[in-house]
Coordinates of C-alpha atoms in Angstrom, one line a residue:
Chain G
X1 CA 0.0 0.0 0.0
X2 CA 2.9 2.4 0.9
X3 CA 4.5 2.2 -2.6
X4 CA 1.1 2.9 -4.3
X5 CA 0.5 6.0 -2.0
X6 CA 4.1 7.2 -2.4
X7 CA 4.1 6.9 -6.2
X8 CA 0.7 8.5 -6.5
X9 CA 1.9 11.4 -4.3
X10 CA 5.1 11.9 -6.4
X11 CA 3.1 11.6 -9.6
X12 CA 0.6 14.2 -8.4
X13 CA 3.3 16.6 -7.3
X14 CA 5.3 16.2 -10.5
X15 CA 2.2 16.6 -12.8
X16 CA 0.8 19.5 -10.9
X17 CA 4.2 21.2 -10.6
X18 CA 5.2 20.8 -14.2
X19 CA 1.8 21.9 -15.4
X20 CA 1.8 25.0 -13.2
X21 CA 5.3 25.9 -14.1
X22 CA 4.6 25.5 -17.9
X23 CA 1.6 27.8 -17.5
X24 CA 3.8 30.4 -15.9
X25 CA 6.4 30.0 -18.6
X26 CA 3.9 30.4 -21.3
X27 CA 2.4 33.5 -19.6
X28 CA 5.8 35.0 -19.4
X29 CA 6.5 34.2 -23.1
X30 CA 3.2 35.7 -24.4
X31 CA 2.9 38.7 -22.0
X32 CA 2.6 42.1 -23.7
X33 CA 4.1 45.3 -22.4
X34 CA 0.7 46.7 -21.5
X35 CA -0.2 43.6 -19.6
X36 CA 2.9 43.9 -17.5
X37 CA 2.3 47.6 -16.8
X38 CA -1.2 47.1 -15.4
X39 CA 0.2 44.5 -13.0
X40 CA 2.2 47.2 -11.2
X41 CA 0.6 48.0 -7.8
X42 CA 0.7 51.4 -6.2
X43 CA 3.6 51.9 -3.8
X44 CA 4.2 55.1 -1.9
X45 CA 7.3 56.1 -3.9
X46 CA 8.3 59.3 -2.1
X47 CA 8.2 58.0 1.5
X48 CA 10.0 54.8 0.5
X49 CA 12.7 56.8 -1.3
X50 CA 13.0 59.1 1.7
X51 CA 13.7 56.1 4.0
X52 CA 16.2 54.8 1.5
X53 CA 17.9 58.1 1.2
X54 CA 18.3 58.5 5.0
X55 CA 19.8 55.0 5.1
X56 CA 22.2 55.5 2.2
X57 CA 23.3 59.1 3.2
X58 CA 23.8 59.0 7.0
X59 CA 23.5 62.3 8.7
X60 CA 24.1 63.2 12.4
X61 CA 21.5 61.8 14.7
X62 CA 20.8 58.6 12.5
X63 CA 18.2 57.3 14.9
X64 CA 15.9 60.2 14.5
X65 CA 13.4 58.3 12.5
X66 CA 11.7 55.7 14.6
X67 CA 11.0 52.2 13.3
X68 CA 7.3 52.8 13.4
X69 CA 7.8 55.8 11.1
X70 CA 9.7 53.6 8.7
X71 CA 7.0 51.0 8.9
X72 CA 4.3 53.6 8.1
X73 CA 6.4 55.0 5.2
X74 CA 6.7 51.6 3.7
X75 CA 3.0 51.1 3.9
X76 CA 3.2 48.3 6.5
X77 CA 2.9 44.7 5.6
X78 CA 0.6 45.5 2.7
X79 CA 3.2 47.8 1.3
X80 CA 5.8 45.1 1.6
X81 CA 3.6 42.7 -0.3
X82 CA 3.1 45.3 -3.0
X83 CA 6.8 45.9 -3.4
X84 CA 7.5 42.2 -3.5
X85 CA 4.9 41.7 -6.2
X86 CA 6.1 44.7 -8.2
X87 CA 9.7 43.3 -8.0
X88 CA 8.7 40.4 -10.2
X89 CA 7.0 42.8 -12.7
X90 CA 10.0 45.1 -12.8
X91 CA 12.3 42.2 -13.7
X92 CA 9.9 41.2 -16.5
X93 CA 9.8 44.8 -17.8
X94 CA 13.6 44.9 -17.8
X95 CA 13.7 41.5 -19.6
X96 CA 11.1 42.9 -22.1
X97 CA 13.6 45.7 -23.0
X98 CA 16.0 43.0 -24.2
X99 CA 13.9 42.8 -27.3
X100 CA 15.2 46.1 -28.6
X101 CA 18.3 46.6 -26.5
X102 CA 19.6 43.1 -25.7
X103 CA 23.0 43.9 -24.2
X104 CA 21.9 46.6 -21.8
X105 CA 18.6 44.9 -21.1
X106 CA 20.2 41.6 -20.0
X107 CA 22.7 43.4 -17.7
X108 CA 20.1 45.7 -16.1
X109 CA 17.6 42.8 -15.7
X110 CA 20.3 40.9 -13.9
X111 CA 21.1 43.9 -11.6
X112 CA 17.3 44.3 -10.9
X113 CA 17.1 40.5 -10.2
X114 CA 19.9 40.9 -7.6
X115 CA 18.1 43.8 -5.9
X116 CA 14.9 41.8 -6.0
X117 CA 16.5 38.9 -4.2
X118 CA 17.5 41.3 -1.4
X119 CA 14.0 42.7 -1.3
X120 CA 12.4 39.2 -1.3
X121 CA 14.7 38.1 1.5
X122 CA 14.0 41.2 3.6
X123 CA 10.2 41.0 3.1
X124 CA 10.3 37.3 3.9
X125 CA 12.1 37.9 7.2
X126 CA 9.7 40.7 8.1
X127 CA 6.6 38.6 7.3
X128 CA 8.0 35.6 9.2
X129 CA 9.0 37.6 12.3
X130 CA 5.7 39.5 12.3
X131 CA 3.7 36.3 12.0
X132 CA 5.7 34.5 14.7
X133 CA 6.2 37.5 16.9
X134 CA 9.8 36.5 17.5
X135 CA 13.1 38.3 17.1
X136 CA 11.3 41.6 16.2
X137 CA 14.4 43.6 17.0
X138 CA 15.8 42.7 13.5
X139 CA 12.7 43.9 11.6
X140 CA 13.9 47.6 11.3
X141 CA 17.2 46.3 9.6
X142 CA 15.2 44.3 7.1
X143 CA 12.9 47.3 6.5
X144 CA 15.9 49.4 5.5
X145 CA 17.1 46.7 3.2
X146 CA 13.7 46.5 1.5
X147 CA 13.4 50.3 1.4
X148 CA 16.8 50.5 -0.4
X149 CA 16.2 47.7 -2.9
X150 CA 12.9 48.9 -4.2
X151 CA 13.7 52.5 -5.3
X152 CA 17.0 51.2 -6.7
X153 CA 15.1 48.7 -8.9
X154 CA 12.7 51.4 -10.2
X155 CA 15.5 53.8 -10.9
X156 CA 17.5 51.2 -12.8
X157 CA 14.4 50.3 -14.9
X158 CA 13.5 54.0 -15.6
X159 CA 17.1 54.7 -16.6
X160 CA 17.0 51.7 -19.0
X161 CA 13.9 52.9 -20.7
X162 CA 15.1 56.5 -20.7
X163 CA 18.1 55.5 -22.8
X164 CA 16.6 52.7 -24.8
X165 CA 12.9 53.5 -25.5
X166 CA 11.9 57.1 -24.8
X167 CA 8.5 56.4 -26.3
X168 CA 7.5 54.1 -23.5
X169 CA 9.3 55.9 -20.8
X170 CA 6.5 58.4 -19.9
X171 CA 4.0 55.7 -19.3
X172 CA 6.4 53.7 -17.2
X173 CA 7.4 56.7 -15.1
X174 CA 3.7 57.5 -14.6
X175 CA 3.0 53.9 -13.5
X176 CA 6.0 53.8 -11.1
X177 CA 5.5 57.2 -9.5
Chain E
X1 CA 14.2 -12.4 -26.8
X2 CA 10.9 -12.5 -28.7
X3 CA 9.6 -9.3 -30.0
X4 CA 6.1 -9.0 -31.5
X5 CA 5.3 -7.4 -34.8
X6 CA 4.2 -4.2 -33.1
X7 CA 7.5 -4.1 -31.2
X8 CA 9.4 -4.3 -34.5
X9 CA 7.3 -1.6 -36.1
X10 CA 7.8 0.7 -33.2
X11 CA 11.5 0.0 -33.2
X12 CA 11.8 0.8 -36.9
X13 CA 9.6 3.9 -36.5
X14 CA 11.8 5.2 -33.6
X15 CA 14.9 4.6 -35.7
X16 CA 13.5 6.5 -38.7
X17 CA 12.3 9.3 -36.4
X18 CA 15.7 9.6 -34.6
X19 CA 17.6 9.7 -37.9
X20 CA 15.3 12.4 -39.2
X21 CA 15.7 14.4 -36.1
X22 CA 19.5 14.0 -36.2
X23 CA 19.5 15.2 -39.8
X24 CA 17.4 18.2 -38.9
X25 CA 19.7 19.1 -36.0
X26 CA 22.8 18.9 -38.3
X27 CA 21.2 20.4 -41.4
X28 CA 19.8 23.4 -39.6
X29 CA 23.0 23.8 -37.4
X30 CA 21.0 23.4 -34.1
X31 CA 23.8 21.1 -32.9
X32 CA 25.9 24.2 -32.3
X33 CA 23.4 25.4 -29.6
X34 CA 22.4 21.9 -28.3
X35 CA 25.5 19.7 -28.5
X36 CA 24.5 17.3 -25.7
X37 CA 21.0 16.9 -27.1
X38 CA 22.4 16.2 -30.5
X39 CA 24.8 13.7 -29.0
X40 CA 21.9 12.0 -27.2
X41 CA 19.9 11.6 -30.4
X42 CA 23.0 10.4 -32.2
X43 CA 23.5 7.9 -29.4
X44 CA 19.8 6.7 -29.8
X45 CA 20.4 6.2 -33.5
X46 CA 23.5 4.1 -32.9
X47 CA 21.9 2.2 -30.1
X48 CA 18.8 1.4 -32.2
X49 CA 21.0 0.2 -35.0
X50 CA 23.3 -1.8 -32.8
X51 CA 20.6 -3.5 -30.7
X52 CA 18.6 -4.4 -33.8
X53 CA 21.7 -5.9 -35.6
X54 CA 22.6 -7.9 -32.5
X55 CA 19.0 -9.0 -32.0
X56 CA 19.0 -10.3 -35.6
X57 CA 22.6 -11.6 -36.0
X58 CA 24.3 -11.6 -32.6
X59 CA 24.0 -13.6 -29.4
X60 CA 21.7 -13.0 -26.4
X61 CA 24.8 -12.4 -24.2
X62 CA 26.2 -9.7 -26.5
X63 CA 22.7 -8.1 -26.6
X64 CA 22.6 -8.0 -22.8
X65 CA 26.1 -6.5 -22.5
X66 CA 25.3 -3.7 -25.0
X67 CA 21.9 -3.1 -23.5
X68 CA 23.2 -2.8 -19.9
X69 CA 26.2 -0.6 -20.9
X70 CA 23.9 1.7 -22.8
X71 CA 21.6 2.3 -19.8
X72 CA 24.2 4.2 -17.8
X73 CA 25.3 6.3 -20.8
X74 CA 21.7 7.0 -21.7
X75 CA 21.0 8.3 -18.2
X76 CA 24.1 10.4 -18.2
X77 CA 23.1 12.0 -21.5
X78 CA 19.6 12.6 -20.3
X79 CA 21.1 14.4 -17.3
X80 CA 23.3 16.3 -19.7
X81 CA 20.3 17.5 -21.7
X82 CA 18.6 18.9 -18.6
X83 CA 21.9 20.6 -17.6
X84 CA 22.3 21.9 -21.1
X85 CA 18.8 23.5 -21.0
X86 CA 19.6 24.9 -17.5
X87 CA 22.9 26.4 -18.9
X88 CA 21.0 28.2 -21.7
X89 CA 18.1 29.4 -19.6
X90 CA 19.8 30.2 -16.3
X91 CA 22.9 31.9 -17.7
X92 CA 21.6 34.5 -20.2
X93 CA 24.7 36.7 -19.7
X94 CA 27.1 33.8 -20.2
X95 CA 27.6 33.3 -16.4
X96 CA 25.2 31.6 -14.1
X97 CA 22.8 33.9 -12.4
X98 CA 23.2 34.5 -8.7
X99 CA 21.1 32.0 -6.7
X100 CA 19.9 30.3 -9.9
X101 CA 22.6 27.6 -10.0
X102 CA 22.7 26.9 -6.2
X103 CA 18.9 26.7 -6.1
X104 CA 18.7 24.5 -9.2
X105 CA 21.4 22.1 -7.8
X106 CA 19.8 22.1 -4.3
X107 CA 16.4 21.2 -5.6
X108 CA 17.9 18.8 -8.1
X109 CA 19.9 17.0 -5.3
X110 CA 16.7 16.8 -3.1
X111 CA 14.8 15.4 -6.1
X112 CA 17.5 12.8 -6.7
X113 CA 17.4 11.8 -3.0
X114 CA 13.6 11.5 -3.1
X115 CA 13.9 9.4 -6.3
X116 CA 16.4 7.0 -4.6
X117 CA 14.1 6.7 -1.6
X118 CA 11.0 5.9 -3.6
X119 CA 12.9 3.4 -5.8
X120 CA 14.0 1.6 -2.7
X121 CA 10.5 1.5 -1.1
X122 CA 9.0 0.0 -4.2
X123 CA 9.3 -3.8 -4.4
X124 CA 8.4 -4.9 -7.9
X125 CA 7.5 -8.5 -8.5
X126 CA 10.2 -9.6 -10.9
X127 CA 11.8 -12.8 -12.2
X128 CA 14.9 -12.3 -10.1
X129 CA 16.7 -9.5 -8.2
X130 CA 18.5 -8.2 -11.3
X131 CA 15.2 -7.8 -13.0
X132 CA 13.8 -6.0 -10.0
X133 CA 16.8 -3.7 -10.0
X134 CA 16.2 -2.9 -13.7
X135 CA 12.7 -1.8 -12.9
X136 CA 13.8 0.2 -9.9
X137 CA 16.6 1.8 -12.0
X138 CA 14.2 2.8 -14.7
X139 CA 11.8 4.3 -12.1
X140 CA 14.7 6.3 -10.5
X141 CA 15.9 7.6 -13.9
X142 CA 12.5 8.8 -15.1
X143 CA 11.7 10.4 -11.7
X144 CA 15.1 12.0 -11.5
X145 CA 14.7 13.6 -15.0
X146 CA 11.2 14.9 -14.2
X147 CA 12.4 16.4 -10.8
X148 CA 15.5 18.0 -12.3
X149 CA 13.4 19.5 -15.1
X150 CA 10.9 20.8 -12.5
X151 CA 13.7 22.3 -10.4
X152 CA 15.1 24.0 -13.5
X153 CA 11.8 25.5 -14.7
X154 CA 11.0 26.7 -11.1
X155 CA 14.4 28.5 -10.9
X156 CA 13.9 30.1 -14.3
X157 CA 10.3 31.3 -13.5
X158 CA 11.3 32.6 -10.1
X159 CA 13.9 34.8 -11.7
X160 CA 11.6 35.9 -14.5
X161 CA 13.8 34.3 -17.2
X162 CA 12.3 33.9 -20.6
X163 CA 12.9 30.8 -22.8
X164 CA 13.7 30.9 -26.5
X165 CA 11.5 29.0 -29.0
X166 CA 13.8 26.0 -29.4
X167 CA 14.6 25.5 -25.7
X168 CA 10.9 25.8 -24.9
X169 CA 10.1 23.2 -27.6
X170 CA 12.8 20.9 -26.3
X171 CA 11.5 21.3 -22.7
X172 CA 7.9 20.6 -23.7
X173 CA 8.8 17.4 -25.6
X174 CA 11.1 16.2 -22.9
X175 CA 8.5 16.9 -20.2
X176 CA 5.8 15.0 -22.0
X177 CA 8.0 12.0 -22.7
X178 CA 9.5 12.0 -19.2
X179 CA 6.1 12.1 -17.6
X180 CA 4.8 9.2 -19.7
X181 CA 8.0 7.3 -19.0
X182 CA 7.6 8.0 -15.2
X183 CA 3.9 6.7 -15.4
X184 CA 5.1 3.6 -17.3
X185 CA 7.9 2.9 -14.8
X186 CA 5.6 3.5 -11.8
X187 CA 3.0 1.1 -13.1
X188 CA 5.7 -1.5 -14.0
X189 CA 7.1 -1.1 -10.5
X190 CA 3.7 -1.8 -9.0
X191 CA 2.6 -4.5 -11.3
X192 CA 5.9 -6.2 -12.0
X193 CA 6.2 -8.5 -14.9
X194 CA 2.5 -8.6 -15.5
X195 CA 1.0 -9.2 -19.0
X196 CA 0.7 -5.5 -19.5
X197 CA 4.4 -4.9 -19.0
X198 CA 5.1 -5.0 -22.8
X199 CA 2.0 -3.0 -23.5
X200 CA 3.3 -0.2 -21.2
X201 CA 6.7 -0.4 -22.9
X202 CA 5.0 0.1 -26.2
X203 CA 3.2 3.2 -24.8
X204 CA 6.5 4.6 -23.8
X205 CA 7.9 4.0 -27.3
X206 CA 4.9 5.7 -28.9
X207 CA 5.4 8.7 -26.6
X208 CA 9.1 8.8 -27.6
X209 CA 8.2 8.8 -31.3
X210 CA 5.6 11.5 -30.7
X211 CA 8.2 13.7 -28.9
X212 CA 10.8 13.1 -31.6
X213 CA 8.3 14.2 -34.3
X214 CA 7.5 17.3 -32.3
X215 CA 11.2 18.1 -32.0
X216 CA 11.7 17.7 -35.7
X217 CA 9.0 20.3 -36.4
X218 CA 10.3 22.7 -33.7
X219 CA 14.0 22.5 -34.8
X220 CA 13.1 22.7 -38.4
X221 CA 11.5 26.1 -37.8
X222 CA 13.7 29.1 -37.4
X223 CA 14.1 30.7 -34.0
X224 CA 10.8 32.7 -33.6
X225 CA 11.5 36.4 -33.8
X226 CA 9.9 38.1 -30.8
X227 CA 8.5 41.4 -32.0
X228 CA 9.7 44.3 -29.9
X229 CA 6.1 45.6 -29.5
X230 CA 2.6 44.5 -30.4
X231 CA 0.9 46.2 -33.4
X232 CA -1.3 48.1 -30.9
X233 CA 1.7 49.5 -29.0
X234 CA 3.4 50.4 -32.3
X235 CA 0.3 52.3 -33.4
X236 CA 0.2 54.1 -30.0
X237 CA 3.8 55.2 -30.4
X238 CA 3.3 56.4 -34.0
X239 CA 0.3 58.5 -32.9
X240 CA 2.3 59.8 -29.9
X241 CA 5.1 60.8 -32.3
X242 CA 2.7 62.5 -34.6
X243 CA 1.1 64.4 -31.7
X244 CA 4.5 65.6 -30.4
X245 CA 5.4 66.7 -34.0
X246 CA 2.2 68.6 -34.2
X247 CA 2.7 70.3 -30.8
X248 CA 6.2 71.3 -31.8
X249 CA 5.1 72.8 -35.0
X250 CA 2.5 74.9 -33.2
X251 CA 5.1 76.1 -30.6
X252 CA 7.4 77.1 -33.4

């Protein structure tokens, strides 16, 4: 009985996994620029950039901004989720630019991917610690990491479009700001 | 070794399909991009030819030696094909993407361990222990290929990497065949040397021929050009350009 159950379970996981991943691949392959753009969710750009700026350009009295202020600026857990979802779309938009500017598109997409990994890692730790209520002291550090990664990604993408496709740049800038 | 008429027909059909695919890969210069896949197909052609010749004119012992030697090489080449696809998809800049390789290898290793565990748990009813190990080995191979492929496609999708037309076609064909192969091996492991054993093997061969025909079509076609923008977007940009021109004229 055990072999039957085990093989059925493995077969179900493999079938389900491969089918789902193929669907995602096909969606990525067929996705149009407009479809990607409408997937972007609103993120409070100015407050997030302000937090990132404070972190990257230290001034005297670095602890002036309280963690709760940073949390509010990032839009709380919902804001984190939005940034995380947008990160995927930003990568796809950069990968899309490979169609007319392959060399720069590939490199910028890779840079954005690395920023996205930092963002994902930070948001994962924040969500985990918030859910478990444990080791909350580290949350502000992860908030800063997320706050730095997101504006960097958007700036990289905007710069890529500004140099390689000025026609689409205004709509992208409008969607990201 | 007694093969039915249908076995012989499938054998011949597989040989013809493999030769046709090999010719396409060479003629269209796809072997340059897919050297391991081309080697695997060339190996299948040689193996088909060798096994059929030995079956007709050689001894059962020689047939056994060639068959068992080929199993290891076949598995190594199948692994090579999955790694070849991973190399193309997960290293678009020429070097492997950060986290992509480690993630792919981690999930691949976990999948291989799982495959070993499942193959050990299964106790196929076979003629002797060697026969049982053959069934277990087949199950391990097909499960391992499916899991590695799943690990690769998951890594690629997580990083938002897009596949080109040929890699996607190769992936689709390989997935379909590997899944059928896994289903056949799973049923053979559970049922052992039941009367349906040969029938299941024939189903696997038919799936292989189907996959090869699909690859012939895919690799015959040129790499699909991905248009920079859809016609609607191009129209929008032309209109935008015309509007800017008009506004500029008015300002001047």
